[in-house]
Amino acid sequence: MFGEQRTRTLLGPTDPARGTVVAPPRLSARELIDRAEATPDPATAHPVAGRRHRRPSRRLVLAAGALAVAAGASAVVRGLDPSTPDAPPTAVPPGGESGVVLVPVAYQFDSDAPAGAQLRALAGRIADAEHDQRRGRYMYHRTRVWGDPVMTSEDGRHHMAFADETRVWQTPDGKSGEEVTVQLEPQYPDQASRDYWQRSLRNTGTPAPARVPLPPMDIEPLPSTRAQVGELLKVEYGAGVVSKEVSTVFGRYVVPRRTRAEILRVLADVPGFVWRGEVTDRAGRKGVAITFDDRAHDAQSLLIFDPRTGELLAHERLSLAPMRISAYLSILDTAWTDQPG
């Protein structure tokens, strides 16, 4: 989900999948440098909102999610400076404060109840999405990503996470397509990191949207049986890998209702997923969530599904290490269309 193509580029000849046709990295080295330099001017930037002494339980920040929806906000933000006292999270309306760290999505339940029964019930009642009744030449997705990639200072103390919104039109066979990427404001884990990067990087303004053709790639048709869906999601590798594969599938395909139901049933049988109940995602949409605590990597994955259609709305990968930068994918639109627009 986060940085797959970048990892392949770094591996080079040692990449075990070398020779497989894949899409190129979303950004060239030059574009990455331009993004790093296009940070807000320190003289006009606002301070980080709501710094905290400790990371609260997600239940404690449920009210912030409600504020964000009521205000029409695009995000809920907080700092993570462990040296300062607690302060309430702040909802930020469009055009308001920027360049801060997003609060982890708050969920309803803190108990560790397995998600299986709830996921099977959801699979049995999902309805058609709008795209289930349409067809077109291109699969269309509009996604927003925070925390991909993350830049770290030479001393390892200061971090900056990039963010962007991407629109992709791609034929179902992968033979042609286009992609448009718009840079968003970067995110920081604390005030010190914000100050460091805004002192260190030149403010060159926000780059124009980058529109590029997609190279041909092989896209296999989506499977329809539960066994095939299990293979697609790589269930043999456990819930951490499955979480990533679910977000990849929903971010690449226009997933029909039958396959969405099978995905939910497959997830129900994967050990480790916990039911978290009702949530509000960063786009203000109501959903239901499951989590997996990846203790081997000190991280948590959270998947948010539309309670009516069973579509994936968002995937959050939250690092529980001191840096605590949350990588977050939000799938804002999925559709069929006859031409890029």
Short mmCIF file of C-alpha atoms in Angstrom, two decimals, residues 4-168:
data_model
loop_
_atom_site.label_atom_id
_atom_site.label_comp_id
_atom_site.label_asym_id
_atom_site.label_seq_id
_atom_site.Cartn_x
_atom_site.Cartn_y
_atom_site.Cartn_z
CA GLU A 4 5.59 -0.51 -2.90
CA GLN A 5 7.08 0.88 -6.09
CA ARG A 6 9.66 2.89 -4.14
CA THR A 7 10.81 -0.31 -2.42
CA ARG A 8 11.14 -2.11 -5.74
CA THR A 9 13.24 0.73 -7.12
CA LEU A 10 15.57 0.62 -4.15
CA LEU A 11 16.00 -3.16 -4.38
CA GLY A 12 17.03 -2.99 -8.04
CA PRO A 13 18.69 -6.23 -9.20
CA THR A 14 17.99 -7.92 -5.87
CA ASP A 15 14.24 -7.47 -6.24
CA PRO A 16 12.73 -11.00 -6.20
CA ALA A 17 9.93 -9.74 -8.47
CA ARG A 18 12.33 -8.21 -11.00
CA GLY A 19 11.03 -8.69 -14.52
CA THR A 20 7.40 -8.32 -13.50
CA VAL A 21 5.64 -5.45 -15.26
CA VAL A 22 4.66 -2.88 -12.63
CA ALA A 23 3.64 0.77 -12.61
CA PRO A 24 6.49 3.29 -12.17
CA PRO A 25 7.02 5.24 -8.92
CA ARG A 26 4.48 8.01 -8.54
CA LEU A 27 7.28 10.57 -8.17
CA SER A 28 10.72 10.94 -9.66
CA ALA A 29 13.65 11.97 -7.47
CA ARG A 30 13.37 15.50 -8.83
CA GLU A 31 9.65 15.66 -8.04
CA LEU A 32 10.31 14.35 -4.53
CA ILE A 33 12.83 17.13 -3.95
CA ASP A 34 10.36 19.70 -5.30
CA ARG A 35 7.73 18.43 -2.88
CA ALA A 36 10.10 18.65 0.03
CA GLU A 37 10.95 22.23 -0.85
CA ALA A 38 7.32 23.26 -1.29
CA THR A 39 6.56 23.62 2.43
CA PRO A 40 4.73 26.63 3.90
CA ASP A 41 6.74 29.72 4.76
CA PRO A 42 7.57 29.75 8.51
CA ALA A 43 6.61 33.41 8.76
CA THR A 44 3.03 32.67 7.75
CA ALA A 45 2.59 29.14 9.04
CA HIS A 46 0.39 28.49 12.06
CA PRO A 47 1.64 26.54 15.09
CA VAL A 48 0.82 22.87 15.53
CA ALA A 49 -2.62 22.37 17.02
CA GLY A 50 -3.20 20.43 20.23
CA ARG A 51 0.11 18.99 21.43
CA ARG A 52 -0.09 16.04 23.81
CA HIS A 53 1.75 14.49 26.70
CA ARG A 54 0.66 10.97 25.83
CA ARG A 55 -1.21 9.19 23.08
CA PRO A 56 -4.85 8.89 24.22
CA SER A 57 -7.06 5.91 23.55
CA ARG A 58 -8.97 6.27 20.32
CA ARG A 59 -12.21 6.38 22.31
CA LEU A 60 -11.09 9.68 23.86
CA VAL A 61 -10.91 11.39 20.48
CA LEU A 62 -14.30 10.28 19.14
CA ALA A 63 -15.64 13.76 19.87
CA ALA A 64 -13.01 15.27 17.59
CA GLY A 65 -14.27 13.18 14.69
CA ALA A 66 -17.78 14.45 15.28
CA LEU A 67 -16.48 18.02 15.33
CA ALA A 68 -14.76 17.49 12.01
CA VAL A 69 -17.96 16.29 10.38
CA ALA A 70 -20.04 19.10 11.88
CA ALA A 71 -17.56 21.70 10.67
CA GLY A 72 -17.19 20.16 7.23
CA ALA A 73 -13.55 19.53 8.06
CA SER A 74 -11.23 17.47 5.95
CA ALA A 75 -9.14 16.29 8.90
CA VAL A 76 -8.72 16.18 12.67
CA VAL A 77 -5.28 17.11 13.89
CA ARG A 78 -3.00 16.93 16.90
CA GLY A 79 0.68 17.16 17.72
CA LEU A 80 2.63 14.43 19.45
CA ASP A 81 5.28 16.30 21.43
CA PRO A 82 5.77 14.22 24.64
CA SER A 83 7.27 17.20 26.48
CA THR A 84 4.08 19.26 26.63
CA PRO A 85 0.81 18.93 28.57
CA ASP A 86 -2.37 17.52 27.11
CA ALA A 87 -4.51 19.74 24.92
CA PRO A 88 -7.76 18.90 23.16
CA PRO A 89 -7.63 17.86 19.50
CA THR A 90 -8.76 20.51 17.05
CA ALA A 91 -11.04 20.18 14.03
CA VAL A 92 -9.62 22.04 11.05
CA PRO A 93 -11.99 23.38 8.37
CA PRO A 94 -10.93 23.62 4.72
CA GLY A 95 -8.48 26.45 4.26
CA GLY A 96 -7.58 26.46 7.95
CA GLU A 97 -4.45 25.35 9.76
CA SER A 98 -2.20 23.01 7.79
CA GLY A 99 1.03 21.05 8.02
CA VAL A 100 0.21 19.10 11.19
CA VAL A 101 -0.23 15.47 12.18
CA LEU A 102 -3.61 13.86 11.75
CA VAL A 103 -5.22 12.19 14.75
CA PRO A 104 -5.56 8.41 14.46
CA VAL A 105 -9.13 7.54 13.53
CA ALA A 106 -11.22 7.06 16.68
CA TYR A 107 -13.24 3.86 16.97
CA GLN A 108 -16.22 2.88 19.07
CA PHE A 109 -15.04 -0.13 21.08
CA ASP A 110 -11.82 -0.69 23.00
CA SER A 111 -12.60 -4.35 23.71
CA ASP A 112 -10.79 -7.09 21.82
CA ALA A 113 -13.86 -8.90 20.47
CA PRO A 114 -13.03 -10.92 17.31
CA ALA A 115 -14.43 -9.41 14.13
CA GLY A 116 -15.55 -12.65 12.46
CA ALA A 117 -19.27 -12.68 13.33
CA GLN A 118 -19.73 -9.00 12.53
CA LEU A 119 -17.94 -9.31 9.18
CA ARG A 120 -20.05 -12.31 8.16
CA ALA A 121 -23.22 -10.42 9.07
CA LEU A 122 -22.05 -7.42 7.05
CA ALA A 123 -21.26 -9.65 4.06
CA GLY A 124 -24.79 -11.02 4.17
CA ARG A 125 -26.55 -7.67 4.04
CA ILE A 126 -24.49 -5.41 1.77
CA ALA A 127 -26.28 -3.64 -1.07
CA ASP A 128 -25.27 -2.51 -4.54
CA ALA A 129 -22.92 0.42 -4.89
CA GLU A 130 -23.62 2.97 -7.59
CA HIS A 131 -20.96 1.46 -9.86
CA ASP A 132 -22.56 -2.01 -9.65
CA GLN A 133 -25.21 -0.88 -12.13
CA ARG A 134 -22.79 0.71 -14.60
CA ARG A 135 -19.94 -0.17 -16.91
CA GLY A 136 -17.34 1.85 -18.77
CA ARG A 137 -14.02 1.66 -20.53
CA TYR A 138 -11.98 2.78 -17.53
CA MET A 139 -11.85 1.95 -13.84
CA TYR A 140 -11.66 5.26 -11.97
CA HIS A 141 -10.31 5.88 -8.45
CA ARG A 142 -9.70 9.04 -6.48
CA THR A 143 -7.55 8.43 -3.43
CA ARG A 144 -5.80 10.52 -0.81
CA VAL A 145 -2.68 9.36 1.03
CA TRP A 146 -0.98 10.82 4.10
CA GLY A 147 2.43 9.64 5.31
CA ASP A 148 3.90 8.33 2.05
CA PRO A 149 6.82 8.82 1.98
CA VAL A 150 8.36 10.04 5.25
CA MET A 151 11.52 12.20 5.26
CA THR A 152 13.85 11.99 8.29
CA SER A 153 16.66 14.39 9.20
CA GLU A 154 20.26 13.17 9.29
CA ASP A 155 20.23 13.02 13.09
CA GLY A 156 17.02 10.93 13.03
CA ARG A 157 15.15 13.37 15.27
CA HIS A 158 12.92 15.27 12.85
CA HIS A 159 10.33 13.83 10.48
CA MET A 160 8.05 15.05 7.72
CA ALA A 161 5.35 12.98 6.04
CA PHE A 162 4.17 13.81 2.52
CA ALA A 163 0.55 13.76 1.41
CA ASP A 164 -1.16 13.78 -1.97
CA GLU A 165 -4.42 13.16 -3.80
CA THR A 166 -4.42 10.98 -6.90
CA ARG A 167 -6.93 10.30 -9.64
CA VAL A 168 -6.40 7.22 -11.80
#
